[in-house]
Amino acid sequence: MNVLFLTIVDIDSLEESNIYTDLLRKFWAEGHTVYMISPVERKKNISTHYIKSDERIGILKLRIGNIQKTNIIEKGISTITLEGKFISAVKKYFHDVKFDLVMYSTPPITFGNVIKYIKRRDCAKTYLLLKDIFPQNAVDMGMLSKTGLKGILYRFFRNKEKKLYQVSDYIGCMSQANVDYIISHNAEVNSEIVEICPNSIEVMDKSVSEKERIEIRQKYNIPLDKKVFVYGGNLGKPQGIDFLIECLKRQEMNEDVFFLIVGDGTEYPKIEEYINKSQVQNVRLMKRLPKDDYDLMVGACDVGMIFLDHRFTIPNFPSRMLGYMQAKLPVLAVTDPNSDIGKVIVDGGFGWWCESDDADRVVKCMQSIHSDMLSEAGNNAYEYLVKYYDVRYAYNAILKWFKREKKDDRNWGLRRNNSDKIRTK
C-alpha cells in the first residue's frame, strides 16, 4: 500500500536513525511504498525538491518558513501557513498517487486541513502519532495563557488541536498516561481510537566493551575512575535547565561523580555561563556530536539522565531514553509527577525516578547509585527495550486497524466517507 508521512522534522533519507525513519523503514521492509513530506526552512535558501532514493521511497523536501531557532512571531506565522503549503504540495507533487494510509506526528497540530483533504480525496486511513500536547505544554511553560492576549492564541491553537483529533481515525500515544490525558481532556474523542503506540526504534546493541570504554573516555577526556552521568539531547525550557544546574551545584565537591552534558538549545548558554563562572571540575558541556560518535560516547558512560520541568501538567515521555537503553545504560529520570516515564523505568527495573522539585533529594538519589547496580540495571534496560520498544510493535499497532477495516474492501471507502461527514458536521 501507499503510505504518506507528514512531519516538520528535517529528514533527507530513510537511512537516518530516529523514531520516525526507523518506523518508515519497517513499512518499506514489509513491502509498502513510503512517501514523506519533510520541510526545508527558508533560511537554508534551498528550493522545494524531490528525493527518490528507491522505487518505493519518495521524500518531498518542502520549502517553508523558519520554525527552528527563530523568534516566536516568525515561528508562529510559519506554523500557521504550514497547512496551505502542505496541501498545495500534495496537489502538485502527488496528484497521481492514491494514499492508503496517512501518518503524521505532533508537533505541529496545524495539519488538520491537510489530513482532511487527503482523507476525502483518497478515502485514506489516518493515524496520528501524538508526541506533543500543544498548546497546553506552552501554557505550562508560561509561553501562552488561557486569558488575555495570549489567551486568543491559546484558543486558536486549541481549536486546531481539537480538529486534528477529530479528523484522525486513530491516535497513537507514547504511554498510558498520555492515553488517559487525551481521553480525560477531550470529551469529544472516542476513547476506542486512542491507544499506546510507543516511541520505538530499530533496536541495535550499542553497548561497548571495557577496552572501548577506556579508549572513548580517554578520547573525550572523561575520567576513568568516576561514575559518569550523561545527559544528551535538547537543552530548552521544557528540560528544566535551571533545576539541572541546581543539582549540579550540589555536586561540585563530589569527587566520585562526573557529569557530561551533550546537546543544544535555548538554555545552553545558561549551563555554559554556570560552568565558566564556577570553574566546576566535574561537569563538561559539549555541543551536539555526529550520531555515531554520540552513541559511542554514551556507551562509555554509566547512567543516562532525563530532566523535565516540574511545571508540566501534560505527561511527556522523552524518546532520548531509548538511546540510553540501546547502550545498556540504566536511566535516572528527574521529572514532574504527571509523566509516567519514571514509573516505567522503576517498574522495569532499569533505573530510578525523582520528582524535579527538590535538588537535595535528587542528589541523594544519585549518591545511592552504586557501581555494583549498574550492570544489572543496564542489562534490564536493553531487555525492556527489545520487549516493548522495538519498531515492530509500533508498526503492528498501526497496521492492525488498517487490516481490520480493509477486510471488506467494498464498504471500507464508504465507511471512511461517512465517518468524515459525521465528524465535520
CSV table of C-alpha atoms in Angstrom, one decimal:
chain,number,residue,atom,x,y,z
A,1,MET,CA,0.0,0.0,0.0
A,2,ASN,CA,1.0,3.7,-0.3
A,3,VAL,CA,2.0,5.3,3.0
A,4,LEU,CA,2.4,9.1,3.4
A,5,PHE,CA,4.1,10.6,6.4
A,6,LEU,CA,3.9,14.3,7.2
A,7,THR,CA,6.4,15.9,9.5
A,8,ILE,CA,8.2,19.1,10.3
A,9,VAL,CA,11.3,17.1,11.2
A,10,ASP,CA,14.1,17.8,8.7
A,11,ILE,CA,14.7,14.3,7.1
A,12,ASP,CA,16.7,13.8,3.9
A,13,SER,CA,16.9,10.0,3.9
A,14,LEU,CA,15.3,6.9,5.4
A,15,GLU,CA,18.8,5.8,6.2
A,16,GLU,CA,18.8,8.2,9.1
A,17,SER,CA,18.1,6.8,12.5
A,18,ASN,CA,15.3,8.2,14.6
A,19,ILE,CA,11.8,7.1,15.8
A,20,TYR,CA,10.2,8.2,12.5
A,21,THR,CA,12.7,6.9,9.9
A,22,ASP,CA,13.0,3.6,11.8
A,23,LEU,CA,9.2,3.2,11.6
A,24,LEU,CA,9.1,4.1,8.0
A,25,ARG,CA,11.9,1.7,7.1
A,26,LYS,CA,9.8,-1.0,8.7
A,27,PHE,CA,6.9,-0.2,6.4
A,28,TRP,CA,9.3,-0.3,3.5
A,29,ALA,CA,10.8,-3.6,4.6
A,30,GLU,CA,7.3,-5.1,4.8
A,31,GLY,CA,6.7,-4.2,1.1
A,32,HIS,CA,4.9,-0.9,1.3
A,33,THR,CA,5.7,2.2,-0.7
A,34,VAL,CA,6.7,5.1,1.5
A,35,TYR,CA,6.3,8.8,0.8
A,36,MET,CA,7.2,11.7,3.0
A,37,ILE,CA,6.9,15.4,3.1
A,38,SER,CA,9.6,16.9,5.2
A,39,PRO,CA,10.5,20.6,5.4
A,40,VAL,CA,13.5,22.7,4.4
A,41,GLU,CA,13.4,26.1,6.1
A,42,ARG,CA,13.7,29.3,4.2
A,43,LYS,CA,16.9,30.3,6.0
A,44,LYS,CA,18.7,27.4,4.2
A,45,ASN,CA,18.0,29.0,0.9
A,46,ILE,CA,17.1,25.7,-0.8
A,47,SER,CA,14.1,25.3,-3.1
A,48,THR,CA,11.4,22.6,-2.8
A,49,HIS,CA,12.8,19.4,-4.3
A,50,TYR,CA,12.0,15.7,-4.6
A,51,ILE,CA,14.3,12.9,-3.5
A,52,LYS,CA,13.7,9.4,-4.9
A,53,SER,CA,16.3,7.0,-3.4
A,54,ASP,CA,14.3,3.8,-4.2
A,55,GLU,CA,11.4,2.7,-6.3
A,56,ARG,CA,9.3,2.6,-3.1
A,57,ILE,CA,10.7,5.6,-1.3
A,58,GLY,CA,10.0,9.3,-2.1
A,59,ILE,CA,10.8,12.3,0.0
A,60,LEU,CA,9.5,15.7,-0.9
A,61,LYS,CA,11.6,18.4,0.7
A,62,LEU,CA,9.1,21.3,1.0
A,63,ARG,CA,10.3,24.9,1.4
A,64,ILE,CA,8.6,26.5,4.4
A,65,GLY,CA,9.2,29.5,6.6
A,66,ASN,CA,11.6,29.4,9.5
A,67,ILE,CA,10.4,27.4,12.6
A,68,GLN,CA,13.6,26.3,14.5
A,69,LYS,CA,15.8,28.8,16.3
A,70,THR,CA,13.8,31.9,15.3
A,71,ASN,CA,11.7,34.5,17.1
A,72,ILE,CA,8.2,33.5,18.3
A,73,ILE,CA,6.4,35.7,15.8
A,74,GLU,CA,8.2,34.2,12.7
A,75,LYS,CA,7.7,30.7,14.2
A,76,GLY,CA,4.0,31.4,14.7
A,77,ILE,CA,3.5,32.7,11.2
A,78,SER,CA,5.4,29.8,9.7
A,79,THR,CA,3.4,27.3,11.7
A,80,ILE,CA,0.1,28.8,10.7
A,81,THR,CA,1.0,28.7,7.0
A,82,LEU,CA,2.1,25.1,7.0
A,83,GLU,CA,-1.4,23.7,6.1
A,84,GLY,CA,-1.7,25.7,2.9
A,85,LYS,CA,1.8,24.8,1.8
A,86,PHE,CA,1.4,21.1,2.5
A,87,ILE,CA,-2.0,20.9,0.7
A,88,SER,CA,-0.5,22.7,-2.3
A,89,ALA,CA,2.4,20.2,-2.3
A,90,VAL,CA,0.1,17.2,-2.2
A,91,LYS,CA,-1.9,18.6,-5.1
A,92,LYS,CA,1.2,19.4,-7.2
A,93,TYR,CA,3.6,16.5,-6.5
A,94,PHE,CA,1.2,13.7,-5.5
A,95,HIS,CA,-1.8,14.3,-7.7
A,96,ASP,CA,-1.4,10.8,-9.3
A,97,VAL,CA,-0.8,8.9,-6.1
A,98,LYS,CA,-3.6,7.4,-4.1
A,99,PHE,CA,-2.6,7.1,-0.5
A,100,ASP,CA,-3.9,4.2,1.7
A,101,LEU,CA,-2.5,5.4,5.0
A,102,VAL,CA,-1.5,8.8,6.2
A,103,MET,CA,0.6,9.2,9.3
A,104,TYR,CA,1.6,12.4,10.9
A,105,SER,CA,3.1,13.5,14.2
A,106,THR,CA,2.8,16.4,16.6
A,107,PRO,CA,4.2,18.9,16.6
A,108,PRO,CA,2.6,20.6,14.8
A,109,ILE,CA,-1.1,20.5,15.5
A,110,THR,CA,-1.9,22.5,12.4
A,111,PHE,CA,-2.2,19.6,9.9
A,112,GLY,CA,-5.9,19.1,10.3
A,113,ASN,CA,-7.0,20.5,6.9
A,114,VAL,CA,-4.2,18.6,5.2
A,115,ILE,CA,-5.3,15.4,6.6
A,116,LYS,CA,-9.0,16.1,5.8
A,117,TYR,CA,-8.1,16.9,2.2
A,118,ILE,CA,-6.2,13.6,1.6
A,119,LYS,CA,-8.7,11.6,3.6
A,120,ARG,CA,-11.5,12.8,1.4
A,121,ARG,CA,-9.6,12.6,-1.9
A,122,ASP,CA,-8.2,9.1,-1.4
A,123,CYS,CA,-10.5,7.5,1.3
A,124,ALA,CA,-7.2,7.2,3.2
A,125,LYS,CA,-6.9,5.9,6.7
A,126,THR,CA,-5.3,8.4,9.1
A,127,TYR,CA,-3.1,7.8,12.1
A,128,LEU,CA,-1.8,10.5,14.5
A,129,LEU,CA,1.5,9.8,16.3
A,130,LEU,CA,1.0,12.0,19.3
A,131,LYS,CA,4.4,13.1,20.5
A,132,ASP,CA,3.5,16.6,21.9
A,133,ILE,CA,0.4,18.0,23.5
A,134,PHE,CA,0.1,21.6,22.4
A,135,PRO,CA,-1.0,24.3,23.3
A,136,GLN,CA,-1.2,23.1,26.9
A,137,ASN,CA,2.6,22.5,27.1
A,138,ALA,CA,3.1,26.1,26.1
A,139,VAL,CA,0.7,27.2,28.9
A,140,ASP,CA,2.7,25.1,31.4
A,141,MET,CA,5.9,26.8,30.3
A,142,GLY,CA,4.4,30.3,30.6
A,143,MET,CA,4.6,30.9,26.8
A,144,LEU,CA,0.8,31.1,26.4
A,145,SER,CA,-2.0,31.6,28.8
A,146,LYS,CA,-5.7,30.9,28.8
A,147,THR,CA,-6.7,34.6,29.3
A,148,GLY,CA,-5.7,38.0,27.9
A,149,LEU,CA,-4.0,38.5,24.6
A,150,LYS,CA,-2.1,35.2,24.8
A,151,GLY,CA,-5.4,33.6,25.5
A,152,ILE,CA,-6.5,34.4,22.0
A,153,LEU,CA,-3.6,32.5,20.6
A,154,TYR,CA,-4.3,29.6,23.0
A,155,ARG,CA,-7.9,29.3,21.9
A,156,PHE,CA,-6.8,29.4,18.2
A,157,PHE,CA,-4.3,26.6,18.7
A,158,ARG,CA,-6.6,24.6,21.0
A,159,ASN,CA,-9.3,24.7,18.2
A,160,LYS,CA,-6.6,23.4,15.8
A,161,GLU,CA,-5.7,20.6,18.2
A,162,LYS,CA,-9.3,19.5,18.5
A,163,LYS,CA,-9.8,19.5,14.8
A,164,LEU,CA,-6.7,17.3,14.4
A,165,TYR,CA,-8.0,14.8,16.8
A,166,GLN,CA,-11.4,14.8,15.1
A,167,VAL,CA,-10.0,14.1,11.6
A,168,SER,CA,-7.7,11.3,13.0
A,169,ASP,CA,-9.1,7.8,12.7
A,170,TYR,CA,-6.7,6.6,15.4
A,171,ILE,CA,-4.4,8.3,17.8
A,172,GLY,CA,-1.3,6.6,19.0
A,173,CYS,CA,0.1,7.8,22.3
A,174,MET,CA,3.6,7.3,23.8
A,175,SER,CA,2.4,5.9,27.1
A,176,GLN,CA,-0.7,5.1,29.2
A,177,ALA,CA,-0.5,8.5,30.9
A,178,ASN,CA,-0.8,10.1,27.5
A,179,VAL,CA,-3.8,8.0,26.6
A,180,ASP,CA,-5.5,8.9,29.9
A,181,TYR,CA,-4.8,12.6,29.4
A,182,ILE,CA,-6.2,12.8,25.9
A,183,ILE,CA,-9.4,11.0,26.8
A,184,SER,CA,-10.0,13.0,30.0
A,185,HIS,CA,-9.3,16.4,28.5
A,186,ASN,CA,-11.1,15.8,25.1
A,187,ALA,CA,-14.6,14.5,25.8
A,188,GLU,CA,-15.4,14.5,22.1
A,189,VAL,CA,-12.7,12.0,21.3
A,190,ASN,CA,-13.8,8.4,21.2
A,191,SER,CA,-11.7,6.5,23.7
A,192,GLU,CA,-11.7,3.4,21.5
A,193,ILE,CA,-9.5,5.2,18.9
A,194,VAL,CA,-6.8,6.2,21.4
A,195,GLU,CA,-4.1,3.6,22.1
A,196,ILE,CA,-0.5,3.2,23.1
A,197,CYS,CA,1.9,3.4,20.1
A,198,PRO,CA,5.2,3.9,21.9
A,199,ASN,CA,8.3,5.7,20.8
A,200,SER,CA,10.2,2.8,19.1
A,201,ILE,CA,13.4,2.2,17.2
A,202,GLU,CA,15.2,-0.4,15.2
A,203,VAL,CA,17.0,-2.0,18.1
A,204,MET,CA,20.8,-2.4,17.9
A,205,ASP,CA,23.1,-3.2,20.7
A,206,LYS,CA,25.2,-0.1,21.2
A,207,SER,CA,27.0,-1.1,24.4
A,208,VAL,CA,30.8,-1.0,24.4
A,209,SER,CA,33.5,-3.3,25.7
A,210,GLU,CA,35.7,-2.4,28.7
A,211,LYS,CA,38.5,-1.7,26.3
A,212,GLU,CA,36.3,0.5,24.2
A,213,ARG,CA,35.1,2.3,27.3
A,214,ILE,CA,38.6,3.2,28.3
A,215,GLU,CA,39.5,4.4,24.8
A,216,ILE,CA,36.4,6.5,24.4
A,217,ARG,CA,36.8,8.1,27.8
A,218,GLN,CA,40.4,8.9,27.0
A,219,LYS,CA,39.4,10.4,23.7
A,220,TYR,CA,36.9,12.8,25.2
A,221,ASN,CA,39.0,13.4,28.4
A,222,ILE,CA,36.3,11.8,30.6
A,223,PRO,CA,37.7,10.5,33.9
A,224,LEU,CA,38.2,6.7,34.1
A,225,ASP,CA,37.7,6.5,37.8
A,226,LYS,CA,34.4,8.3,38.3
A,227,LYS,CA,30.7,7.4,37.9
A,228,VAL,CA,29.6,9.3,34.8
A,229,PHE,CA,26.1,10.7,34.4
A,230,VAL,CA,25.3,11.7,30.9
A,231,TYR,CA,22.6,14.0,29.6
A,232,GLY,CA,22.1,14.1,25.8
A,233,GLY,CA,19.5,16.0,23.8
A,234,ASN,CA,17.7,19.3,23.8
A,235,LEU,CA,18.6,21.9,26.3
A,236,GLY,CA,15.5,24.1,26.4
A,237,LYS,CA,12.9,25.3,28.8
A,238,PRO,CA,10.9,22.0,28.9
A,239,GLN,CA,14.0,20.3,30.3
A,240,GLY,CA,14.1,22.5,33.4
A,241,ILE,CA,17.7,23.5,33.0
A,242,ASP,CA,17.6,25.8,36.0
A,243,PHE,CA,16.8,22.9,38.2
A,244,LEU,CA,19.5,20.8,36.5
A,245,ILE,CA,22.0,23.5,37.3
A,246,GLU,CA,20.9,23.4,40.9
A,247,CYS,CA,21.5,19.7,41.1
A,248,LEU,CA,25.0,20.2,39.6
A,249,LYS,CA,25.8,22.9,42.1
A,250,ARG,CA,25.1,20.5,45.0
A,251,GLN,CA,27.6,18.0,43.5
A,252,GLU,CA,30.5,20.4,42.8
A,253,MET,CA,32.7,19.0,45.6
A,254,ASN,CA,31.8,15.4,44.9
A,255,GLU,CA,35.0,13.8,43.5
A,256,ASP,CA,33.2,10.5,42.8
A,257,VAL,CA,30.9,11.7,40.0
A,258,PHE,CA,31.3,13.4,36.7
A,259,PHE,CA,28.5,15.0,34.6
A,260,LEU,CA,28.6,15.0,30.8
A,261,ILE,CA,26.0,17.2,29.1
A,262,VAL,CA,25.8,17.0,25.3
A,263,GLY,CA,23.3,19.0,23.3
A,264,ASP,CA,22.0,22.3,22.2
A,265,GLY,CA,19.0,24.6,22.7
A,266,THR,CA,17.9,27.9,24.1
A,267,GLU,CA,19.2,27.2,27.6
A,268,TYR,CA,22.6,26.1,26.5
A,269,PRO,CA,24.2,29.5,27.4
A,270,LYS,CA,22.9,29.1,31.0
A,271,ILE,CA,24.8,26.0,31.6
A,272,GLU,CA,27.8,27.4,29.8
A,273,GLU,CA,27.7,30.5,32.0
A,274,TYR,CA,27.4,28.4,35.2
A,275,ILE,CA,30.5,26.3,34.2
A,276,ASN,CA,32.6,29.3,33.3
A,277,LYS,CA,31.7,31.3,36.4
A,278,SER,CA,32.0,28.4,38.9
A,279,GLN,CA,35.0,26.8,37.3
A,280,VAL,CA,33.5,23.5,38.3
A,281,GLN,CA,35.7,20.5,37.6
A,282,ASN,CA,33.2,17.6,37.4
A,283,VAL,CA,30.9,19.0,34.7
A,284,ARG,CA,31.6,19.0,30.9
A,285,LEU,CA,29.3,20.7,28.4
A,286,MET,CA,29.5,19.7,24.7
A,287,LYS,CA,27.7,20.7,21.6
A,288,ARG,CA,25.8,18.0,19.6
A,289,LEU,CA,28.1,15.3,18.1
A,290,PRO,CA,27.5,13.2,15.0
A,291,LYS,CA,25.1,10.5,15.9
A,292,ASP,CA,27.6,7.6,15.7
A,293,ASP,CA,30.1,9.4,17.8
A,294,TYR,CA,27.5,10.4,20.4
A,295,ASP,CA,26.2,6.8,20.6
A,296,LEU,CA,29.7,5.5,21.3
A,297,MET,CA,30.3,8.1,24.0
A,298,VAL,CA,27.0,7.4,25.7
A,299,GLY,CA,28.0,3.7,25.8
A,300,ALA,CA,31.2,4.6,27.7
A,301,CYS,CA,29.1,6.4,30.5
A,302,ASP,CA,27.4,4.9,33.5
A,303,VAL,CA,23.9,6.4,33.9
A,304,GLY,CA,21.7,8.3,31.4
A,305,MET,CA,19.7,11.2,32.7
A,306,ILE,CA,16.3,12.7,31.7
A,307,PHE,CA,15.1,16.0,33.1
A,308,LEU,CA,11.7,17.7,32.7
A,309,ASP,CA,10.4,20.9,34.1
A,310,HIS,CA,8.2,20.4,37.2
A,311,ARG,CA,5.5,22.8,35.9
A,312,PHE,CA,4.3,20.3,33.3
A,313,THR,CA,0.7,19.2,33.6
A,314,ILE,CA,1.0,17.1,30.5
A,315,PRO,CA,2.7,13.6,30.5
A,316,ASN,CA,5.8,14.0,28.4
A,317,PHE,CA,7.7,10.8,27.5
A,318,PRO,CA,11.2,11.8,26.1
A,319,SER,CA,12.5,9.5,23.3
A,320,ARG,CA,16.1,10.0,24.4
A,321,MET,CA,15.5,7.2,26.9
A,322,LEU,CA,15.8,4.7,24.1
A,323,GLY,CA,19.3,5.8,23.2
A,324,TYR,CA,20.4,5.1,26.8
A,325,MET,CA,18.7,1.7,26.7
A,326,GLN,CA,20.4,0.7,23.5
A,327,ALA,CA,23.8,1.4,25.1
A,328,LYS,CA,22.7,-0.7,28.1
A,329,LEU,CA,22.7,2.2,30.5
A,330,PRO,CA,20.4,2.5,33.4
A,331,VAL,CA,18.3,5.6,33.4
A,332,LEU,CA,17.7,8.3,36.0
A,333,ALA,CA,14.5,10.3,35.3
A,334,VAL,CA,14.0,13.6,37.1
A,335,THR,CA,10.6,14.8,36.1
A,336,ASP,CA,7.2,16.3,37.1
A,337,PRO,CA,4.7,13.8,38.6
A,338,ASN,CA,2.4,13.8,35.6
A,339,SER,CA,4.9,12.0,33.4
A,340,ASP,CA,4.8,8.2,33.8
A,341,ILE,CA,8.3,7.7,32.4
A,342,GLY,CA,9.6,7.3,35.9
A,343,LYS,CA,7.1,4.6,36.7
A,344,VAL,CA,8.0,2.7,33.6
A,345,ILE,CA,11.7,2.9,34.5
A,346,VAL,CA,11.3,1.8,38.1
A,347,ASP,CA,8.8,-0.9,37.4
A,348,GLY,CA,11.0,-2.2,34.6
A,349,GLY,CA,14.0,-2.4,37.0
A,350,PHE,CA,16.3,-0.3,34.8
A,351,GLY,CA,16.7,2.9,36.8
A,352,TRP,CA,15.4,5.5,39.2
A,353,TRP,CA,13.0,8.4,39.4
A,354,CYS,CA,13.0,11.6,41.4
A,355,GLU,CA,10.5,14.5,41.3
A,356,SER,CA,12.0,17.6,39.8
A,357,ASP,CA,11.2,19.9,42.7
A,358,ASP,CA,13.9,19.0,45.3
A,359,ALA,CA,17.5,19.2,44.3
A,360,ASP,CA,18.8,17.7,47.6
A,361,ARG,CA,16.6,14.6,47.1
A,362,VAL,CA,17.9,14.2,43.5
A,363,VAL,CA,21.5,14.4,44.8
A,364,LYS,CA,20.7,11.7,47.4
A,365,CYS,CA,19.3,9.5,44.7
A,366,MET,CA,22.4,10.0,42.6
A,367,GLN,CA,24.6,9.1,45.6
A,368,SER,CA,22.6,6.0,46.3
A,369,ILE,CA,23.5,4.6,42.8
A,370,HIS,CA,26.5,2.2,43.4
A,371,SER,CA,28.7,0.7,40.8
A,372,ASP,CA,27.5,-2.8,41.5
A,373,MET,CA,24.0,-1.8,40.5
A,374,LEU,CA,24.9,-0.6,37.0
A,375,SER,CA,25.4,-3.8,35.1
A,376,GLU,CA,22.2,-5.5,36.1
A,377,ALA,CA,20.1,-2.3,35.6
A,378,GLY,CA,21.8,-1.7,32.2
A,379,ASN,CA,21.0,-5.2,31.0
A,380,ASN,CA,17.4,-4.8,32.2
A,381,ALA,CA,17.2,-1.6,30.2
A,382,TYR,CA,18.2,-3.3,27.0
A,383,GLU,CA,15.9,-6.3,27.6
A,384,TYR,CA,13.0,-3.9,28.2
A,385,LEU,CA,13.8,-2.0,25.0
A,386,VAL,CA,13.7,-5.2,23.0
A,387,LYS,CA,10.5,-6.3,24.6
A,388,TYR,CA,8.5,-3.1,24.4
A,389,TYR,CA,10.1,-0.5,22.2
A,390,ASP,CA,11.2,-2.4,19.1
A,391,VAL,CA,9.8,-0.7,16.0
A,392,ARG,CA,7.8,-3.8,15.1
A,393,TYR,CA,5.4,-3.0,18.0
A,394,ALA,CA,4.6,0.4,16.7
A,395,TYR,CA,4.2,-1.0,13.2
A,396,ASN,CA,1.9,-3.7,14.3
A,397,ALA,CA,-0.2,-1.3,16.4
A,398,ILE,CA,-0.8,0.9,13.3
A,399,LEU,CA,-1.4,-2.0,10.8
A,400,LYS,CA,-3.8,-3.9,12.9
A,401,TRP,CA,-6.5,-1.3,12.4
A,402,PHE,CA,-5.8,-1.0,8.7
A,403,LYS,CA,-6.0,-4.7,8.2
A,404,ARG,CA,-9.2,-5.0,10.2
A,405,GLU,CA,-11.1,-2.4,8.1
A,406,LYS,CA,-9.6,-3.5,4.8
A,407,LYS,CA,-11.2,-6.9,5.2
A,408,ASP,CA,-14.3,-5.6,3.5
A,409,ASP,CA,-12.9,-3.5,0.6
A,410,ARG,CA,-16.4,-2.7,-0.8
A,411,ASN,CA,-17.5,-0.9,2.4
A,412,TRP,CA,-14.2,0.5,3.5
A,413,GLY,CA,-14.3,3.7,1.5
A,414,LEU,CA,-18.0,4.2,2.3
A,415,ARG,CA,-17.3,4.0,6.0
A,416,ARG,CA,-14.4,6.4,5.6
A,417,ASN,CA,-16.6,9.0,3.8
A,418,ASN,CA,-19.5,8.6,6.2
A,419,SER,CA,-17.2,8.9,9.2
A,420,ASP,CA,-15.7,12.1,7.8
A,421,LYS,CA,-19.2,13.6,7.2
A,422,ILE,CA,-20.2,12.8,10.8
A,423,ARG,CA,-17.0,14.3,12.3
A,424,THR,CA,-17.1,17.5,10.3
A,425,LYS,CA,-20.8,18.4,10.9
